[in-house]
PDB file of N, CA, C and O in Angstrom:
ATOM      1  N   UNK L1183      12.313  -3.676   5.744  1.00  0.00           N
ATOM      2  CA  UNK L1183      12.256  -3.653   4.293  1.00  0.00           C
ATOM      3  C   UNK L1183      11.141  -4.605   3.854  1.00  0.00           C
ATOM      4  O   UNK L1183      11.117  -5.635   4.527  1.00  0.00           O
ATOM      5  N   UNK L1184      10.131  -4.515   2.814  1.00  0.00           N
ATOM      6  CA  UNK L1184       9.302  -4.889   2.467  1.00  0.00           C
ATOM      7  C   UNK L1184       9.694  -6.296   1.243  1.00  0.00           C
ATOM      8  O   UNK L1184      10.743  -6.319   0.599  1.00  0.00           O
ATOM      9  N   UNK L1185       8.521  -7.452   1.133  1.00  0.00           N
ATOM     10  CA  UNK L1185       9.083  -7.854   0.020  1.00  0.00           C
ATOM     11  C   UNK L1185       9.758  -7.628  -1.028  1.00  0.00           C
ATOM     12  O   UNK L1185      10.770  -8.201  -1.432  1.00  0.00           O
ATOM     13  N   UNK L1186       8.870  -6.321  -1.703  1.00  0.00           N
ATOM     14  CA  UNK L1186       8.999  -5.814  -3.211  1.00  0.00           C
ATOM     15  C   UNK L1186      10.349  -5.367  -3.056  1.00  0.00           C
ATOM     16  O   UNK L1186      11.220  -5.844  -3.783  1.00  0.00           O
ATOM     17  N   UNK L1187      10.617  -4.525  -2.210  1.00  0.00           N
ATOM     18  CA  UNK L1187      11.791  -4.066  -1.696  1.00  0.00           C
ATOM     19  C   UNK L1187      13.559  -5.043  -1.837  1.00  0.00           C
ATOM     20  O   UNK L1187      14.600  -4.880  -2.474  1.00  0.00           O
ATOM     21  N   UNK L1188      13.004  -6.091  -0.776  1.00  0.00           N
ATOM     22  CA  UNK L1188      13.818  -7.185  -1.112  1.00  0.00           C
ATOM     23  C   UNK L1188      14.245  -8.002  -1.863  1.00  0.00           C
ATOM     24  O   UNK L1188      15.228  -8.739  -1.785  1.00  0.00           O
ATOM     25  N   UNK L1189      13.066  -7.798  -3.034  1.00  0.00           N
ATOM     26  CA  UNK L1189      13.137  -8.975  -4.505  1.00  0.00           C
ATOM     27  C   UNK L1189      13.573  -7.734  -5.167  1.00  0.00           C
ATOM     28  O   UNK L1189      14.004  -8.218  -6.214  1.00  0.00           O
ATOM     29  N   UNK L1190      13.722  -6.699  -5.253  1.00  0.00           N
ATOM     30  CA  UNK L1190      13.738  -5.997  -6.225  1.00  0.00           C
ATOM     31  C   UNK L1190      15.650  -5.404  -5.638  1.00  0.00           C
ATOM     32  O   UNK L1190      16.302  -4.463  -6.089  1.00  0.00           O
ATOM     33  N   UNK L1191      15.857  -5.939  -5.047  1.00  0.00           N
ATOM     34  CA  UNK L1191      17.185  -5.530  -4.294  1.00  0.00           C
ATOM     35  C   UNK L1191      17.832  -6.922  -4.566  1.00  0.00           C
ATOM     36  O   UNK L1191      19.045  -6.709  -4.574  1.00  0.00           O
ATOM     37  N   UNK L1192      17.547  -8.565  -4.847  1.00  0.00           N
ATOM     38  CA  UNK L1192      17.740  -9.388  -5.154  1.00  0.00           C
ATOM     39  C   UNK L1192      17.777  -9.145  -6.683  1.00  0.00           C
ATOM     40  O   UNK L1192      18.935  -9.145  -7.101  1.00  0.00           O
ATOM     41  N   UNK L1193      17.013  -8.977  -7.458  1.00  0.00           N
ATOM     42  CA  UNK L1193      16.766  -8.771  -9.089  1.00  0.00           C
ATOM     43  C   UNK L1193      18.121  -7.826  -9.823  1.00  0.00           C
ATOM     44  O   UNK L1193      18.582  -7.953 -10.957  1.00  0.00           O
ATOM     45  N   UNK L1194      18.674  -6.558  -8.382  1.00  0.00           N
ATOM     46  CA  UNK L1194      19.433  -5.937  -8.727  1.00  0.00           C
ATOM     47  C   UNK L1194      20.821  -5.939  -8.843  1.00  0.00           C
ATOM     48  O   UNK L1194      21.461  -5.138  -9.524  1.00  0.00           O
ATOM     49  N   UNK L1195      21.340  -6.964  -8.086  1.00  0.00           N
ATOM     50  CA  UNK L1195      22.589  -7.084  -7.495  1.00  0.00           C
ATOM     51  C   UNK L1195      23.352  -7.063  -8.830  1.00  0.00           C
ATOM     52  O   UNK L1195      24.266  -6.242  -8.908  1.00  0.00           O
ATOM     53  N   UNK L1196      23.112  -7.825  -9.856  1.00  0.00           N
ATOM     54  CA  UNK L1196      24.440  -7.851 -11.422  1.00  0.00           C
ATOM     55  C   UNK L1196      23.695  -6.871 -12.223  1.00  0.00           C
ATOM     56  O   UNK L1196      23.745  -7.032 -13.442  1.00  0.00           O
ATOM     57  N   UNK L1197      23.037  -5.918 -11.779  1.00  0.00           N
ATOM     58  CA  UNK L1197      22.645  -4.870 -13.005  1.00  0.00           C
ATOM     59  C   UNK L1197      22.788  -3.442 -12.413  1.00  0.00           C
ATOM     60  O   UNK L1197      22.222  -2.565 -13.067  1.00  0.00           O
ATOM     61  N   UNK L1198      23.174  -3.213 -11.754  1.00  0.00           N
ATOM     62  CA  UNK L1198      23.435  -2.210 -10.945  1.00  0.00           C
ATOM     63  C   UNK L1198      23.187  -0.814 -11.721  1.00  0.00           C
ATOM     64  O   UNK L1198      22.539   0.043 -11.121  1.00  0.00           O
ATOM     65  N   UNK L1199      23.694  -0.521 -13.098  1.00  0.00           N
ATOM     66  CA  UNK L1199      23.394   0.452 -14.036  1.00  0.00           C
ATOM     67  C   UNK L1199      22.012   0.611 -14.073  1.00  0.00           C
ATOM     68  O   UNK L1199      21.475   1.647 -13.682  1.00  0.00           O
ATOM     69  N   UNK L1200      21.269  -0.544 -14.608  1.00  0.00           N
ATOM     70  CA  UNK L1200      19.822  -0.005 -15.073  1.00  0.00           C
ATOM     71  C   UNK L1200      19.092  -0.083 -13.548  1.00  0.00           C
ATOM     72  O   UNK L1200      17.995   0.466 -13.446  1.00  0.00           O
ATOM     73  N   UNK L1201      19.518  -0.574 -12.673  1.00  0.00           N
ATOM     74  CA  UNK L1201      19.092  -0.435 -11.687  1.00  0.00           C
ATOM     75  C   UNK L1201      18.573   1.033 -11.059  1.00  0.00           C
ATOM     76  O   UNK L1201      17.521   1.617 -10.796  1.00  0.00           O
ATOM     77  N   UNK L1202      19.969   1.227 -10.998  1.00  0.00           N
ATOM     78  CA  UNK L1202      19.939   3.278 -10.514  1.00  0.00           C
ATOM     79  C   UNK L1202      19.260   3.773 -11.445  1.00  0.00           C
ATOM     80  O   UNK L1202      18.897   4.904 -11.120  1.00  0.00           O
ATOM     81  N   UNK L1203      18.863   3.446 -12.579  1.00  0.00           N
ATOM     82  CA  UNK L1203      18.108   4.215 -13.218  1.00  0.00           C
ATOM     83  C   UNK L1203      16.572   4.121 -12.944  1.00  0.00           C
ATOM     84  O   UNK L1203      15.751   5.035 -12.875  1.00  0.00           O
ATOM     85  N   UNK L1204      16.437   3.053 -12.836  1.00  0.00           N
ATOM     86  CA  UNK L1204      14.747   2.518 -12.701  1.00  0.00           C
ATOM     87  C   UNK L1204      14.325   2.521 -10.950  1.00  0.00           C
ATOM     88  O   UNK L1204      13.169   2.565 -10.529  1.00  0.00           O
ATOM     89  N   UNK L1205      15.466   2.469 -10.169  1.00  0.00           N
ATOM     90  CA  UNK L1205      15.310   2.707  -8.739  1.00  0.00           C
ATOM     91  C   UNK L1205      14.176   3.797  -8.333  1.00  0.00           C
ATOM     92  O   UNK L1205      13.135   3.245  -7.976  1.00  0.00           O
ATOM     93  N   UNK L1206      14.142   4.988  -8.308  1.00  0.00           N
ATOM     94  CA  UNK L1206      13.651   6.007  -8.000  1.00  0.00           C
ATOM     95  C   UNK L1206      12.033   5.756  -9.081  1.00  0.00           C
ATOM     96  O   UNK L1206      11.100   6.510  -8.804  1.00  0.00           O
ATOM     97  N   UNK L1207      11.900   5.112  -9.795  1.00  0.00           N
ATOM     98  CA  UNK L1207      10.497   5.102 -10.438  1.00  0.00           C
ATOM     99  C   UNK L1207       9.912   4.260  -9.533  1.00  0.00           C
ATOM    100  O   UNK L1207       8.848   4.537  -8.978  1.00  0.00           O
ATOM    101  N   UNK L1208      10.636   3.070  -9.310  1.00  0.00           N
ATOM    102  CA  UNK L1208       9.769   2.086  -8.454  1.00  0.00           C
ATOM    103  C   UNK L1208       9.353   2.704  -7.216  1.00  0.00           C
ATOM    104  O   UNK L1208       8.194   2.661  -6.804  1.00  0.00           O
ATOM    105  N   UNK L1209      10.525   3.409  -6.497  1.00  0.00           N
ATOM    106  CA  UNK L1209      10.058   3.549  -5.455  1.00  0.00           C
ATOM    107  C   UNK L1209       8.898   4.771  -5.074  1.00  0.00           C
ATOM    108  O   UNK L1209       8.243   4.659  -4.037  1.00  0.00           O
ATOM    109  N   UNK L1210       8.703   5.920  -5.978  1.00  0.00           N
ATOM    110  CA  UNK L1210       8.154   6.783  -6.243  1.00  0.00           C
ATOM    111  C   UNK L1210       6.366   6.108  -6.471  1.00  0.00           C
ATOM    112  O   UNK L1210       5.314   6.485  -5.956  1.00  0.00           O
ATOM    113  N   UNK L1211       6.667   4.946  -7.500  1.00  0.00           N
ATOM    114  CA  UNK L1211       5.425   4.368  -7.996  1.00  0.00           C
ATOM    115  C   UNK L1211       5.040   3.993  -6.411  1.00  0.00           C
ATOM    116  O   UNK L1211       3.958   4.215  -5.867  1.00  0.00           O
ATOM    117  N   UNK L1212       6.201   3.375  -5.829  1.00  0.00           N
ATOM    118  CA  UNK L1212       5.060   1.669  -4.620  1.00  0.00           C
ATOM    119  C   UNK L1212       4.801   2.833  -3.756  1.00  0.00           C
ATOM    120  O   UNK L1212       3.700   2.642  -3.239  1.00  0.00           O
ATOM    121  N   UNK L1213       5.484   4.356  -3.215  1.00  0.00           N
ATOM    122  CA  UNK L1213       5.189   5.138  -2.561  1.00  0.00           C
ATOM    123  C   UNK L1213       3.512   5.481  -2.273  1.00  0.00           C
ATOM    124  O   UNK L1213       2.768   5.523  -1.293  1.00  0.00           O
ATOM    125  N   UNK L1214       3.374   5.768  -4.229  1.00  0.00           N
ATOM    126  CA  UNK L1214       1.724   6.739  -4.674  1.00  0.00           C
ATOM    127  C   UNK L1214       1.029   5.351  -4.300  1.00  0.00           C
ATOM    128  O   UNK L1214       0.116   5.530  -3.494  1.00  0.00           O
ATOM    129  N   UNK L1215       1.193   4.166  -4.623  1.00  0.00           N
ATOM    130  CA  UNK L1215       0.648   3.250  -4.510  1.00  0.00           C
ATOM    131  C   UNK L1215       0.126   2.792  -2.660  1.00  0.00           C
ATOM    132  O   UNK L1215      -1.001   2.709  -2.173  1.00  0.00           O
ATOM    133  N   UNK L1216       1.112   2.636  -2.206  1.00  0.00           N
ATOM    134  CA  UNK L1216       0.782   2.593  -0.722  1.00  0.00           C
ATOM    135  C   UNK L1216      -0.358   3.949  -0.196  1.00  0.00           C
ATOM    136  O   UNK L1216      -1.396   3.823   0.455  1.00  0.00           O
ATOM    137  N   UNK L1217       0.269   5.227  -0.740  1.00  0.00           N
ATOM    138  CA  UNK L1217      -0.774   6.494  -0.218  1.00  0.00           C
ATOM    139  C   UNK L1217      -2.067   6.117  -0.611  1.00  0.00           C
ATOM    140  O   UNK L1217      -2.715   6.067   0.434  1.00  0.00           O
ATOM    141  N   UNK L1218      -2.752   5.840  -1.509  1.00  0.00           N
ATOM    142  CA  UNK L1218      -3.982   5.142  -2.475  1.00  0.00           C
ATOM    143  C   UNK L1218      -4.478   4.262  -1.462  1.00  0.00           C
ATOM    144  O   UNK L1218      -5.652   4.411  -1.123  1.00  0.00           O
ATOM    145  N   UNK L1219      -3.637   3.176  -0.801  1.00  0.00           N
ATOM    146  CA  UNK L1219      -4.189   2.154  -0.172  1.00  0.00           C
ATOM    147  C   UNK L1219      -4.627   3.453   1.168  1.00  0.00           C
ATOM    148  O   UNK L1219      -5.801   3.706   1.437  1.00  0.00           O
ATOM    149  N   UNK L1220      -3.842   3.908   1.631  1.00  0.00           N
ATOM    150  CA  UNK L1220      -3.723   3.993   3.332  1.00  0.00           C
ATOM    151  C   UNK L1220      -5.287   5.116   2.538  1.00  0.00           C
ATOM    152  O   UNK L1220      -6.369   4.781   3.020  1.00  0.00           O
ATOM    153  N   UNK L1221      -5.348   5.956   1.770  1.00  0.00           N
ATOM    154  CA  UNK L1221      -6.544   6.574   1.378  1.00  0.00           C
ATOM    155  C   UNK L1221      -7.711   5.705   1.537  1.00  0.00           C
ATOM    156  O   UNK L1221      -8.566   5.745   2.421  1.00  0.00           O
ATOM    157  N   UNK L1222      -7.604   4.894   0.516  1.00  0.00           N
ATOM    158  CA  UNK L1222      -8.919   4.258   0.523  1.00  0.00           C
ATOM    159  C   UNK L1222      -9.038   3.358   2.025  1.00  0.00           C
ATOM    160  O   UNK L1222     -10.216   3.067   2.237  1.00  0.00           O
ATOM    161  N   UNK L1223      -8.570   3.110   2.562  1.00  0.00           N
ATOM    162  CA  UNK L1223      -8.482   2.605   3.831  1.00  0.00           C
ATOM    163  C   UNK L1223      -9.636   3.364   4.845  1.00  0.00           C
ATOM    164  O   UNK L1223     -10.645   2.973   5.432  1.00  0.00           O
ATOM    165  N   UNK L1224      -8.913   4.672   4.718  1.00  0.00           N
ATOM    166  CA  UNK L1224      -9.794   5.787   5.273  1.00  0.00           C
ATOM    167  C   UNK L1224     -11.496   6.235   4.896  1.00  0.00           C
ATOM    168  O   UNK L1224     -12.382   6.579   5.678  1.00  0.00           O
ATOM    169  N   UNK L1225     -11.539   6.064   3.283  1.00  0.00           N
ATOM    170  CA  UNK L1225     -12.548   6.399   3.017  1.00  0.00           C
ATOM    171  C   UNK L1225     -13.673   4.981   3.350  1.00  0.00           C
ATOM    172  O   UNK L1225     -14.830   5.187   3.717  1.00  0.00           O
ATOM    173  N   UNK L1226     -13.404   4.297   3.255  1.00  0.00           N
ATOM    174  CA  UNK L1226     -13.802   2.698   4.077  1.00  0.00           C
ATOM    175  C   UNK L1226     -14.268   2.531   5.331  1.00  0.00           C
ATOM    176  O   UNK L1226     -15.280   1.973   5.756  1.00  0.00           O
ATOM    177  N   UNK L1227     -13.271   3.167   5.925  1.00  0.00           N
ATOM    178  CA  UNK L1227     -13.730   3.404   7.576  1.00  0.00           C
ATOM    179  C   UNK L1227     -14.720   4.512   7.654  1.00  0.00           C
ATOM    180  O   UNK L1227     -15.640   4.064   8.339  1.00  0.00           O
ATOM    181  N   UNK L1228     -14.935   5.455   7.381  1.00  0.00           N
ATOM    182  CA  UNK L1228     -15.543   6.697   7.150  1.00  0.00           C
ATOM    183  C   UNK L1228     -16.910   6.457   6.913  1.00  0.00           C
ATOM    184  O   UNK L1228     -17.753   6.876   7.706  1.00  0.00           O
ATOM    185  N   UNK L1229     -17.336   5.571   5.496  1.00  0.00           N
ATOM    186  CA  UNK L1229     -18.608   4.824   5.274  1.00  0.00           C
ATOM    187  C   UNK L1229     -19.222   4.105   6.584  1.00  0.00           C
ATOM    188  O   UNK L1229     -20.275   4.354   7.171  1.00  0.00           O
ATOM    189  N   UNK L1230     -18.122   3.026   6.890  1.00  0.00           N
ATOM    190  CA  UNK L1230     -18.666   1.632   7.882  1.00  0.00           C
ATOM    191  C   UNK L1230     -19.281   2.971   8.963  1.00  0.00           C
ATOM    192  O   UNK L1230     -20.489   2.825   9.146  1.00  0.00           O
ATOM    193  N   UNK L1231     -18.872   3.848   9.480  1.00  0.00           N
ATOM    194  CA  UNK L1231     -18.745   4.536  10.801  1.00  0.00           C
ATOM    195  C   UNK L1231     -20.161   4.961  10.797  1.00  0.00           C
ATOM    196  O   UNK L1231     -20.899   4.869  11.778  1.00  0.00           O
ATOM    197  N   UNK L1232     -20.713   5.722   8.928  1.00  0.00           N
ATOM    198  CA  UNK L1232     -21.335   6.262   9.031  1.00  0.00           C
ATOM    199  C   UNK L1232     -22.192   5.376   8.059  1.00  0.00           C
ATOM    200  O   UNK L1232     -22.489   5.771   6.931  1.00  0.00           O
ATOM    201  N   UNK L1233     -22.680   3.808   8.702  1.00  0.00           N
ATOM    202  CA  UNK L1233     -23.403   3.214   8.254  1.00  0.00           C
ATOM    203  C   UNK L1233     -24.209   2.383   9.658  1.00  0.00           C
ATOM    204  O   UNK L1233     -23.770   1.612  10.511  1.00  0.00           O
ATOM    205  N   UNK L1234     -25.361   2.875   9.442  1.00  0.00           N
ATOM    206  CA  UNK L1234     -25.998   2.157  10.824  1.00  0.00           C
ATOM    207  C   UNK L1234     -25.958   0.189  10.942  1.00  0.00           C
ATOM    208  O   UNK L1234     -25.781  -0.457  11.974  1.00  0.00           O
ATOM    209  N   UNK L1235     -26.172  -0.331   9.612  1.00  0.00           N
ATOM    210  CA  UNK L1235     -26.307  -1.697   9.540  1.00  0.00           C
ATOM    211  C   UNK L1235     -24.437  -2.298  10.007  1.00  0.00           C
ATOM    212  O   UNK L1235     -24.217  -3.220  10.793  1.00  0.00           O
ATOM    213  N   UNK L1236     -23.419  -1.540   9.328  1.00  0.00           N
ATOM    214  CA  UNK L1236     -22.048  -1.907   9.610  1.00  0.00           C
ATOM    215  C   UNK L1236     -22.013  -1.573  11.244  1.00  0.00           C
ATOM    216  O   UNK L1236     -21.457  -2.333  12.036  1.00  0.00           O
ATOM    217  N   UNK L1237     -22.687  -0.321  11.654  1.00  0.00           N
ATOM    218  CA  UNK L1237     -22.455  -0.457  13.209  1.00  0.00           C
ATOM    219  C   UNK L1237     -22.594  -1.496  13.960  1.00  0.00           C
ATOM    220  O   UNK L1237     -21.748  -2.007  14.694  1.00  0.00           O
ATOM    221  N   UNK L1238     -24.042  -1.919  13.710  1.00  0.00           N
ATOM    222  CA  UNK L1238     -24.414  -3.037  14.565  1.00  0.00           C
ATOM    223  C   UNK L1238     -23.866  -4.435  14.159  1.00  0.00           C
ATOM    224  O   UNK L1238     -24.177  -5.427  14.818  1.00  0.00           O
ATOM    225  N   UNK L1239     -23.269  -4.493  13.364  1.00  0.00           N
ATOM    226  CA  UNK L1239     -22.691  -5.519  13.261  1.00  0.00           C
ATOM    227  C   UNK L1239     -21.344  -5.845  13.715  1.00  0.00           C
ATOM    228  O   UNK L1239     -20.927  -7.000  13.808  1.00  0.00           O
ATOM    229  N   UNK L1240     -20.794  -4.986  13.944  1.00  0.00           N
ATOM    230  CA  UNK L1240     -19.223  -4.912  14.486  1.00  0.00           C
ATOM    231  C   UNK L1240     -19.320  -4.726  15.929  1.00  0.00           C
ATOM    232  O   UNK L1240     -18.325  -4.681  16.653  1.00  0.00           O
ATOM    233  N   UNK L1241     -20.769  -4.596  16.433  1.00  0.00           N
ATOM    234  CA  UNK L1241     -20.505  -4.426  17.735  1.00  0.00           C
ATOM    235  C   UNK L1241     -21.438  -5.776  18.159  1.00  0.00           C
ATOM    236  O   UNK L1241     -22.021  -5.887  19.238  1.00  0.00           O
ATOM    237  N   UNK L1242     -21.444  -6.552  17.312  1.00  0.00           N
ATOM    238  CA  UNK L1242     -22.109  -7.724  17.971  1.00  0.00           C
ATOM    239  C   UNK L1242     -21.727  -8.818  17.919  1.00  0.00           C
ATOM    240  O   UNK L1242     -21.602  -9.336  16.810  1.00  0.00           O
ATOM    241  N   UNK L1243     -21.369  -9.639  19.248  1.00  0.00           N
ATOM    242  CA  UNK L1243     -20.787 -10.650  19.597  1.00  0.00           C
ATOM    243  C   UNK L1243     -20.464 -11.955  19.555  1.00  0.00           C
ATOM    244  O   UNK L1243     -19.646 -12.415  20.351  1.00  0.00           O
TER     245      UNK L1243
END
């Protein structure tokens, strides 16, 4: 389980009503949010790969 996860499971314990309600937004949101990262992650690597100056630099010692 992740921080956000854990504070937000701490935040919940005496509200349990608005909780279940707002549950499924958060997790829906940090979901799109994580996909975005692991995306741009990719498009990052993709550049460096297809950048001659980032090559030589990652391969030098």
């Amino acid at each position: 389980m992740d921080m956000f996860a854990v504070r937000a499971a701490q935040l919940a314990e005496d509200r349990s009503e608005p909780f279940a309600a707002v549950d499924p937004l958060l997790n829906g949101t940090r979901e799109a949010v994580e996909q975005q990262v692991v995306d741009l992650d990719r498009k990052v690597l993709r550049l460096a790969r297809n950048n001659a100056q980032v090559r030589r630099l990652s391969h030098t010692t």
